[in-house]
PDB file of C-alpha atoms in Angstrom:
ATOM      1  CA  UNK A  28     180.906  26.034-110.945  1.00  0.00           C
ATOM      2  CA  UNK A  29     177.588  24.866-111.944  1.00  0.00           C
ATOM      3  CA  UNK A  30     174.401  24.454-109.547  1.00  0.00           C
ATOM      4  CA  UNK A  31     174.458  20.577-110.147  1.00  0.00           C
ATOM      5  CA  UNK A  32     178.417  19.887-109.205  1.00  0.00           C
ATOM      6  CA  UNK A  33     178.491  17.878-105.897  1.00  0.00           C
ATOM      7  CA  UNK A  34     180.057  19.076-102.902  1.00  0.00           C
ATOM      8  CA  UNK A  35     181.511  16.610-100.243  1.00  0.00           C
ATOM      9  CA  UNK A  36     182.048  17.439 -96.455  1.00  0.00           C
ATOM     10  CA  UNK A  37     184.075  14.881 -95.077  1.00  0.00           C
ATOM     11  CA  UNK A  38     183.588  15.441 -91.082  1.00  0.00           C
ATOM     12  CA  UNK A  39     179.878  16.496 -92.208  1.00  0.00           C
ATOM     13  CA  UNK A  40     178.282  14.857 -88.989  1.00  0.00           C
ATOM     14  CA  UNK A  41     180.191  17.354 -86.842  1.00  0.00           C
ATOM     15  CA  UNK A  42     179.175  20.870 -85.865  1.00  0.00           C
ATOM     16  CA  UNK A  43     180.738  22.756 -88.441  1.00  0.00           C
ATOM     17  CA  UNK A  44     180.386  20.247 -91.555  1.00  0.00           C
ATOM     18  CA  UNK A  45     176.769  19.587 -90.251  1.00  0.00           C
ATOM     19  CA  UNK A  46     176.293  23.359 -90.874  1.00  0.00           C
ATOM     20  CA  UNK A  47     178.096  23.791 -93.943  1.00  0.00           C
ATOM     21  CA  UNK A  48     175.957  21.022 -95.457  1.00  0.00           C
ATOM     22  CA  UNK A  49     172.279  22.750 -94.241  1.00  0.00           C
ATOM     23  CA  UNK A  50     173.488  25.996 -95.780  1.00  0.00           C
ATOM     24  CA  UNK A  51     174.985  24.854 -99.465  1.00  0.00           C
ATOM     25  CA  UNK A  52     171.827  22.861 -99.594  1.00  0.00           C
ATOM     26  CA  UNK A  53     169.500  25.645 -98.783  1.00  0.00           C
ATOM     27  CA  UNK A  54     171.641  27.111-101.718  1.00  0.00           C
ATOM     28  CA  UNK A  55     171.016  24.590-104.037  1.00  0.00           C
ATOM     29  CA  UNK A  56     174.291  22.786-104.316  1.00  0.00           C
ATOM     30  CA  UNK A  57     173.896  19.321-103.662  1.00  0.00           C
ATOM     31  CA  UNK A  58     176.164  17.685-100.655  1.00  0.00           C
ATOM     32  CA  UNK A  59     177.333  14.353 -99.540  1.00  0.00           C
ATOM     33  CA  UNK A  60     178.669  14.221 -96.318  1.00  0.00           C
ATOM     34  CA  UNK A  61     181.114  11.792 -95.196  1.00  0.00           C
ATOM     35  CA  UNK A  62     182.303   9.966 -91.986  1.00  0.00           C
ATOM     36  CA  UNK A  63     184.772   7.164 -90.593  1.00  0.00           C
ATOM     37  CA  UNK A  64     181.203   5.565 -90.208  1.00  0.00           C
ATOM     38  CA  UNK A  65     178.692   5.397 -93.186  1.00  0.00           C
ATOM     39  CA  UNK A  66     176.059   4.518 -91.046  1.00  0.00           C
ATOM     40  CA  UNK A  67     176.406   7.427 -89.024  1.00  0.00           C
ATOM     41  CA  UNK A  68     176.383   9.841 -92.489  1.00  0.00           C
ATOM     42  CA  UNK A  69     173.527   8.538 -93.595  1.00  0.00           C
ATOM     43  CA  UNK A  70     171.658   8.764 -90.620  1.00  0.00           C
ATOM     44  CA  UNK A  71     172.398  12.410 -90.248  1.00  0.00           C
ATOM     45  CA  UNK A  72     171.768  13.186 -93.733  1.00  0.00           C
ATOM     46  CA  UNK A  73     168.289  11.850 -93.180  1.00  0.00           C
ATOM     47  CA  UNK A  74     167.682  14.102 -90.633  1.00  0.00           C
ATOM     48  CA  UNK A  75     169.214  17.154 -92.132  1.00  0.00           C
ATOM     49  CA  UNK A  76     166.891  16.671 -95.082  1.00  0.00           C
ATOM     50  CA  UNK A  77     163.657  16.636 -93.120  1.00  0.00           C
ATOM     51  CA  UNK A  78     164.601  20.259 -91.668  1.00  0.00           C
ATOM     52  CA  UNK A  79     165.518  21.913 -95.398  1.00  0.00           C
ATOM     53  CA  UNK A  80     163.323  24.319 -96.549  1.00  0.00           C
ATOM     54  CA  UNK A  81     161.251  23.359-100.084  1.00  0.00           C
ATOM     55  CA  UNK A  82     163.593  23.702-103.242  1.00  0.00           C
ATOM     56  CA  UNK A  83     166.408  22.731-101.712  1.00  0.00           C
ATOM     57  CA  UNK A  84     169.482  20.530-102.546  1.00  0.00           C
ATOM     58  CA  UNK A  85     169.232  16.815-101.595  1.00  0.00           C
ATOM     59  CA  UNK A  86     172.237  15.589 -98.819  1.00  0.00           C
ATOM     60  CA  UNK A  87     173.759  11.703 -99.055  1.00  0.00           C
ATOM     61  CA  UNK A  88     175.396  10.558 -96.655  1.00  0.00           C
ATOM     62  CA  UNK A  89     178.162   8.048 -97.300  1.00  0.00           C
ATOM     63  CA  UNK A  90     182.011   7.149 -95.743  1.00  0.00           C
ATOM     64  CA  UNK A  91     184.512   9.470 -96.268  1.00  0.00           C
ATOM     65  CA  UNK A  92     186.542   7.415 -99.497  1.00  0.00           C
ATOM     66  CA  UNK A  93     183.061   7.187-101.157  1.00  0.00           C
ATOM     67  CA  UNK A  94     181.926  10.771-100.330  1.00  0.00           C
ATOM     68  CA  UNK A  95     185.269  11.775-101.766  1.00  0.00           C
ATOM     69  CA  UNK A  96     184.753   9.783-105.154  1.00  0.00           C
ATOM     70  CA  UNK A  97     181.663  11.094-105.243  1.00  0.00           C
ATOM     71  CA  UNK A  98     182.316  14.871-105.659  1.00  0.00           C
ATOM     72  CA  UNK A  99     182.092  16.399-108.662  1.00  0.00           C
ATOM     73  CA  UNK A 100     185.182  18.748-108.239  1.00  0.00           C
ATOM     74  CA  UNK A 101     185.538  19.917-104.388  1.00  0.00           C
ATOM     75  CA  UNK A 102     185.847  18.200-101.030  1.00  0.00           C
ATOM     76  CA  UNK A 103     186.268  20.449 -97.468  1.00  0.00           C
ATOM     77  CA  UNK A 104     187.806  18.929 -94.669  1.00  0.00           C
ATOM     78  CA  UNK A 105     186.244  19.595 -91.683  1.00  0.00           C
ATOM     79  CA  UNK A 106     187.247  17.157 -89.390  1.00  0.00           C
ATOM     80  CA  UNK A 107     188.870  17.959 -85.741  1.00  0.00           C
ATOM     81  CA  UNK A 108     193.083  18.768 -85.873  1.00  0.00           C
ATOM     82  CA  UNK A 109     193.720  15.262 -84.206  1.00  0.00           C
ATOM     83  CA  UNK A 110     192.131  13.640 -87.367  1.00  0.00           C
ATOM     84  CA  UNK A 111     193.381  15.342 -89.969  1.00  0.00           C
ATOM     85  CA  UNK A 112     196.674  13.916 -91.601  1.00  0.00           C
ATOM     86  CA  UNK A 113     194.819  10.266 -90.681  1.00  0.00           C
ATOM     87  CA  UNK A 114     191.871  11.547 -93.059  1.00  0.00           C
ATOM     88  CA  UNK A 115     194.242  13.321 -95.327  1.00  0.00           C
ATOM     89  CA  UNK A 116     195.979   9.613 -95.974  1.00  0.00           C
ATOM     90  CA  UNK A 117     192.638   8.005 -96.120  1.00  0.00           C
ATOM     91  CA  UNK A 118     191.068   9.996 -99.088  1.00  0.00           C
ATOM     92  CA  UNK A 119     194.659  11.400-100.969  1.00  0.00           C
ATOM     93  CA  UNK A 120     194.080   8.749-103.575  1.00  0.00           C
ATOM     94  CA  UNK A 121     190.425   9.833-104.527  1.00  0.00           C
ATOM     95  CA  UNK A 122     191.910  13.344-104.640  1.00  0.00           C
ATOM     96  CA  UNK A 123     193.521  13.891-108.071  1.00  0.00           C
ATOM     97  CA  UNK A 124     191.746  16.041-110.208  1.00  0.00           C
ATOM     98  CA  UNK A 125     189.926  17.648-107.680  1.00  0.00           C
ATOM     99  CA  UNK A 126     190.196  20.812-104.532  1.00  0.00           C
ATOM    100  CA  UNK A 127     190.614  20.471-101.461  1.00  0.00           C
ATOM    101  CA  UNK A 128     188.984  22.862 -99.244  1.00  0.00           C
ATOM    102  CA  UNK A 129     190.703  22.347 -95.922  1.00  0.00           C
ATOM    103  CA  UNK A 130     189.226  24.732 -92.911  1.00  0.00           C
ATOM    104  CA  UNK A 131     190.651  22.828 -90.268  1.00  0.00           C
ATOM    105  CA  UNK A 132     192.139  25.011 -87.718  1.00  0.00           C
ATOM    106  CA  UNK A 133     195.450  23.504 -85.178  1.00  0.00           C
ATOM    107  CA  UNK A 134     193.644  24.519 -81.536  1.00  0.00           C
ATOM    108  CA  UNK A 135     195.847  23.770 -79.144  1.00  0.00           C
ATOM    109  CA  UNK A 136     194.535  20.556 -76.885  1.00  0.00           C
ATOM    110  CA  UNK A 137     192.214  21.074 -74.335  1.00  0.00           C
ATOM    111  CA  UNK A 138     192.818  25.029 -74.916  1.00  0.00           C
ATOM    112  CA  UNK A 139     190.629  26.569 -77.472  1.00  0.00           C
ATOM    113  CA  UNK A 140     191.981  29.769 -77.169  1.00  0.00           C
ATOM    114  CA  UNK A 141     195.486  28.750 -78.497  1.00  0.00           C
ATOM    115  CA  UNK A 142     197.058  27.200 -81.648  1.00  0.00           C
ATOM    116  CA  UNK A 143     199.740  24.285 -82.417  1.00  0.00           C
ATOM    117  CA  UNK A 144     200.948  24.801 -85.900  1.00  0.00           C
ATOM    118  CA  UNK A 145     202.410  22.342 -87.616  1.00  0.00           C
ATOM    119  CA  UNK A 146     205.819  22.257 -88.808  1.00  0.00           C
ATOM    120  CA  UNK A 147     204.851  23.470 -92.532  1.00  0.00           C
ATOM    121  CA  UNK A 148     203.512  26.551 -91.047  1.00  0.00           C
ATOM    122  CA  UNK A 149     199.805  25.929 -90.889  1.00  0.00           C
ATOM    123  CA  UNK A 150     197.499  23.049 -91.633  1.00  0.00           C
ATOM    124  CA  UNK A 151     196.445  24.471 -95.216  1.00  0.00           C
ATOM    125  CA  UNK A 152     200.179  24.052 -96.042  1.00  0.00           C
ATOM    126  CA  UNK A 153     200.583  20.877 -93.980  1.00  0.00           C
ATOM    127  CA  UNK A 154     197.586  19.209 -96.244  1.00  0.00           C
ATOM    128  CA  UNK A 155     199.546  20.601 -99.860  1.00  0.00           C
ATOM    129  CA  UNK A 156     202.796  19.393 -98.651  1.00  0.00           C
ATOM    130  CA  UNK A 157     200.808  15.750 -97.942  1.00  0.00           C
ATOM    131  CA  UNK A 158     198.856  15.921-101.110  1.00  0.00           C
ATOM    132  CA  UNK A 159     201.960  17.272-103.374  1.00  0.00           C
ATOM    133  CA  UNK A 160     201.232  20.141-105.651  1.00  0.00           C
ATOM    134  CA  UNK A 161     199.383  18.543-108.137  1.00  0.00           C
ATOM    135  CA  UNK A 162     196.420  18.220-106.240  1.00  0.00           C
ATOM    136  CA  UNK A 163     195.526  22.249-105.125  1.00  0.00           C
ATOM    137  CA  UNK A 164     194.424  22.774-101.398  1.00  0.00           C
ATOM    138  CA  UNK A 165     192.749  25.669-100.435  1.00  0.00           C
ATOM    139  CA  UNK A 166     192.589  27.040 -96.775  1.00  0.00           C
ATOM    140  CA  UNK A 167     189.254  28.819 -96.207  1.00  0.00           C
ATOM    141  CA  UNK A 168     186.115  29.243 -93.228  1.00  0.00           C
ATOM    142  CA  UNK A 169     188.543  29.077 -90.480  1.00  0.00           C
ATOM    143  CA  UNK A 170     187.025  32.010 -88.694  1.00  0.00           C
ATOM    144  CA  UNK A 171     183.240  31.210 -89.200  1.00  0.00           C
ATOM    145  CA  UNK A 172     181.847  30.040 -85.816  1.00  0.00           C
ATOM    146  CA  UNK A 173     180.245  26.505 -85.656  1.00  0.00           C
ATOM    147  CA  UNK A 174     177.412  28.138 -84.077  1.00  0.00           C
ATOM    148  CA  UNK A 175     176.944  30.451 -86.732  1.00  0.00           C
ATOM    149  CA  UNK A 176     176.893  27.973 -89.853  1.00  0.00           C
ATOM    150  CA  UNK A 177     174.429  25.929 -87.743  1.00  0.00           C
ATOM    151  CA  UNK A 178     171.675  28.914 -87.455  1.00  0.00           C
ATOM    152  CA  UNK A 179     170.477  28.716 -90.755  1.00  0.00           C
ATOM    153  CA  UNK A 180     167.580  31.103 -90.307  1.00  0.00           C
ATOM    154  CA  UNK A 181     170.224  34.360 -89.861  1.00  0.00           C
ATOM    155  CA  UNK A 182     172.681  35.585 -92.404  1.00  0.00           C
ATOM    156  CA  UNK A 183     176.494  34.493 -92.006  1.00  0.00           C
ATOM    157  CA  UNK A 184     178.042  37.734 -89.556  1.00  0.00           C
ATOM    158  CA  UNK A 185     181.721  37.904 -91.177  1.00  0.00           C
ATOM    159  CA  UNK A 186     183.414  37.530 -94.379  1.00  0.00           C
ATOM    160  CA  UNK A 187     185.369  34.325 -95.401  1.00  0.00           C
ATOM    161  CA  UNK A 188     189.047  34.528 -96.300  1.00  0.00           C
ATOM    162  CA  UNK A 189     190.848  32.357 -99.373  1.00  0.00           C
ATOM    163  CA  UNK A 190     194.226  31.242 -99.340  1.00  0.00           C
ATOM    164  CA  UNK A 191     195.825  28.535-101.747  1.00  0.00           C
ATOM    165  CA  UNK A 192     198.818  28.502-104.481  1.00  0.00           C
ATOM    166  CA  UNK A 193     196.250  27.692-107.016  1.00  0.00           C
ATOM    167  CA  UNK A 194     194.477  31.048-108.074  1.00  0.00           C
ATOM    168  CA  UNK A 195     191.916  29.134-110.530  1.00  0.00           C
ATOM    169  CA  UNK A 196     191.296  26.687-108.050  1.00  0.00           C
ATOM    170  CA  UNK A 197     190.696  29.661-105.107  1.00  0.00           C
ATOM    171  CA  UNK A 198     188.289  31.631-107.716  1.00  0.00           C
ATOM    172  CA  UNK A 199     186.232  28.304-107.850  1.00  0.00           C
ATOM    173  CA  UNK A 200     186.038  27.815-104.419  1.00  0.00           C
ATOM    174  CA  UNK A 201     185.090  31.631-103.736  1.00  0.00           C
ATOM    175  CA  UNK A 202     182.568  30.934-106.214  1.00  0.00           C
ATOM    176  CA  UNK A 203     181.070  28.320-104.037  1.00  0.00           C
ATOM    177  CA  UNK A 204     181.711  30.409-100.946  1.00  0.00           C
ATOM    178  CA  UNK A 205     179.756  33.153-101.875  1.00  0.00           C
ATOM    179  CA  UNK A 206     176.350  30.782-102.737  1.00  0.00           C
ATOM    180  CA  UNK A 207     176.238  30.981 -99.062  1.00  0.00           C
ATOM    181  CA  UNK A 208     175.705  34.738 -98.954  1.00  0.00           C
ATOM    182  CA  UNK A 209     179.055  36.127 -97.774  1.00  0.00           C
ATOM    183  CA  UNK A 210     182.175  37.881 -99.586  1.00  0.00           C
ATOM    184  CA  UNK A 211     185.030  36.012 -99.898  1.00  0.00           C
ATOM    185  CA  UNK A 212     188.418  37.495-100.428  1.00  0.00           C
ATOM    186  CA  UNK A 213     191.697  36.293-101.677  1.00  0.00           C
ATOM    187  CA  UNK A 214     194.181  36.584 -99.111  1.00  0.00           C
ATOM    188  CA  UNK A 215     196.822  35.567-100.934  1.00  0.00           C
ATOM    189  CA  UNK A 216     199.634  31.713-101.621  1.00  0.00           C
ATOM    190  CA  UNK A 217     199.162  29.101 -98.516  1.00  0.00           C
ATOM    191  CA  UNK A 218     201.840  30.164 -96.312  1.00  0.00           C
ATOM    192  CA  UNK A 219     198.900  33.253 -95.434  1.00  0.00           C
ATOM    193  CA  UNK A 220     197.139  30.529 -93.544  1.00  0.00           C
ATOM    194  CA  UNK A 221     199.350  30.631 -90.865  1.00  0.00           C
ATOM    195  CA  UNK A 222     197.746  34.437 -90.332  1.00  0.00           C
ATOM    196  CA  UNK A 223     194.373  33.471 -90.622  1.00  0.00           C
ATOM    197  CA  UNK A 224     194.261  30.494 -88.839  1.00  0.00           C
ATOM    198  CA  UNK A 225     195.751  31.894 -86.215  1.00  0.00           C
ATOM    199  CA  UNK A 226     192.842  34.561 -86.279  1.00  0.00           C
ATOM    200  CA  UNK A 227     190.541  31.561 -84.890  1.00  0.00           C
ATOM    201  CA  UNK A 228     191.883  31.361 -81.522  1.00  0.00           C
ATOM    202  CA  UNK A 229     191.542  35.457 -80.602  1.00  0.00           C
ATOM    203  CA  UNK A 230     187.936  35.541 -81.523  1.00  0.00           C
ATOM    204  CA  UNK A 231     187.124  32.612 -79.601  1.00  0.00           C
ATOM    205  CA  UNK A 232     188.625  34.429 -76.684  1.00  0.00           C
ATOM    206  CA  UNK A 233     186.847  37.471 -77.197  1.00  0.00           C
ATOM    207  CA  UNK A 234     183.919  35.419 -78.021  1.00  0.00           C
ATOM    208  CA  UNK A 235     183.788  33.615 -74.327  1.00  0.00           C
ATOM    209  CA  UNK A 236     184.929  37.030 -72.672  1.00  0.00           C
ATOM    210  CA  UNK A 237     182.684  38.313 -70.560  1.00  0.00           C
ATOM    211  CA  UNK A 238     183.950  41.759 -71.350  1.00  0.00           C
ATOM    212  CA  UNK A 239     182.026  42.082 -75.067  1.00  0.00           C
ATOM    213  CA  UNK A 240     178.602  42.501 -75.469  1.00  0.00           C
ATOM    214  CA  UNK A 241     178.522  39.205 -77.936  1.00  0.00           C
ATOM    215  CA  UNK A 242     179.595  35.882 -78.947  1.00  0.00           C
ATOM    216  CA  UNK A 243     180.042  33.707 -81.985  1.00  0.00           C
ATOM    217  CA  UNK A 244     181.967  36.779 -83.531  1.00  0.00           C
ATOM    218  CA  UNK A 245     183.494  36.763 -87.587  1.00  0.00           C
ATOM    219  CA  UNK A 246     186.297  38.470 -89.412  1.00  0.00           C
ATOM    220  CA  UNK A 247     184.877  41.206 -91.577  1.00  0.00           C
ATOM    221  CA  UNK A 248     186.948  43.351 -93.906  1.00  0.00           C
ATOM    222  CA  UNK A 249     185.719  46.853 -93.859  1.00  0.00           C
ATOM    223  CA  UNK A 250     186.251  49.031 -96.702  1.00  0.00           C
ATOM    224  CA  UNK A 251     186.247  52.981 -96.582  1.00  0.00           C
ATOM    225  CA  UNK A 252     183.026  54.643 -96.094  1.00  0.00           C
ATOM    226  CA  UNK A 253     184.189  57.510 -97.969  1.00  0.00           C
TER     227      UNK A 253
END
């Protein structure tokens, strides 16, 4: 992927696309965020520009079909569970020859610490079955905290983990993962979602225990030291 390729956030005005955008920017990828509401993108995009350091990437803000034409190649879904098949439908046209990068994790209602998978297995597969294999989804950024993305004057804590049934599609989004300063690994076809979406869940229990010494906790795959 080159520096000047687009990136939309659909969901952008929320915590997690919100911080997604401030970081890829600070990278130098360009983003548009989208929303149900244009005028709501636009006015957030505004005011995530004024806080970007010099030499940054410009935001847009636009709705979410427009944000989604507008992308050179990828568009993450970051949108909360109860929105995402409705988005899914929305956008699926303005999909084909692009990626889907869908990080959208099935907590359970009003539970946080618990997940409803869907009946495909996990919402990265729910989203391919929707958008048919010719269109490549890619789960990944399930287990970064909201928090986390959002403090864009510290370093990401964890690593980020890739799952799709497209390998050159998951190399290019790893690619644009790792302009944010992490690793990201391959964990394998879609159906590994259901793993690592799952993963969200336990570390927002241990983050909100009061029996660890921290919060906003990642996944981070630790080779030998040996």
């Amino acid at each position: 992927m080159i520096e000047s390729e687009k990136v939309a956030i659909l969901g952008g005005t929320g915590p997690q696309g919100r911080g997604l955008a401030l970081r890829f920017a600070a990278a130098g990828v360009p983003v548009v965020i989208g929303s149900r509401q244009r005028e709501r993108a636009v006015e957030c995009a505004m005011e995530m520009n004024m806080s970007l350091p010099e030499g940054s990437a410009m935001i847009e803000g636009m709705d979410n079909i427009a944000a989604t034409q507008t992308a050179a190649k990828m568009v993450i879904l970051s949108v909360p569970y109860s929105a995402h098949d409705a988005t899914l439908e929305s956008i699926k046209a303005e999909l084909t020859d692009k990626i889907l990068i869908d990080i959208v994790v099935p907590l359970a209602p009003k539970n946080p610490k618990a997940v409803v998978m869907p009946a495909e297995g996990s919402v990265t597969e729910a989203a391919q079955a929707m958008l048919g294999e010719a269109i490549p989804v890619v789960g990944a950024l399930h287990n970064v905290s909201a928090v986390t993305l959002n403090n864009v004057d510290q370093p990401i804590n964890c690593d980020v983990l890739v799952c799709g049934n497209n390998l050159q599609a998951k190399k290019t989004v790893m690619e644009l993962i790792e302009k944010l300063g992490v690793k990201a690994y391959n964990a394998g076809l879609a159906e590994s979602a259901r793993c690592i979406e799952a993963l969200t869940p336990i570390l927002i229990r241990l983050n909100i225990s009061k029996e660890v010494p921290f919060s906003h906790a990642g996944v981070t795959i630790a080779p030998p030291v040996h």
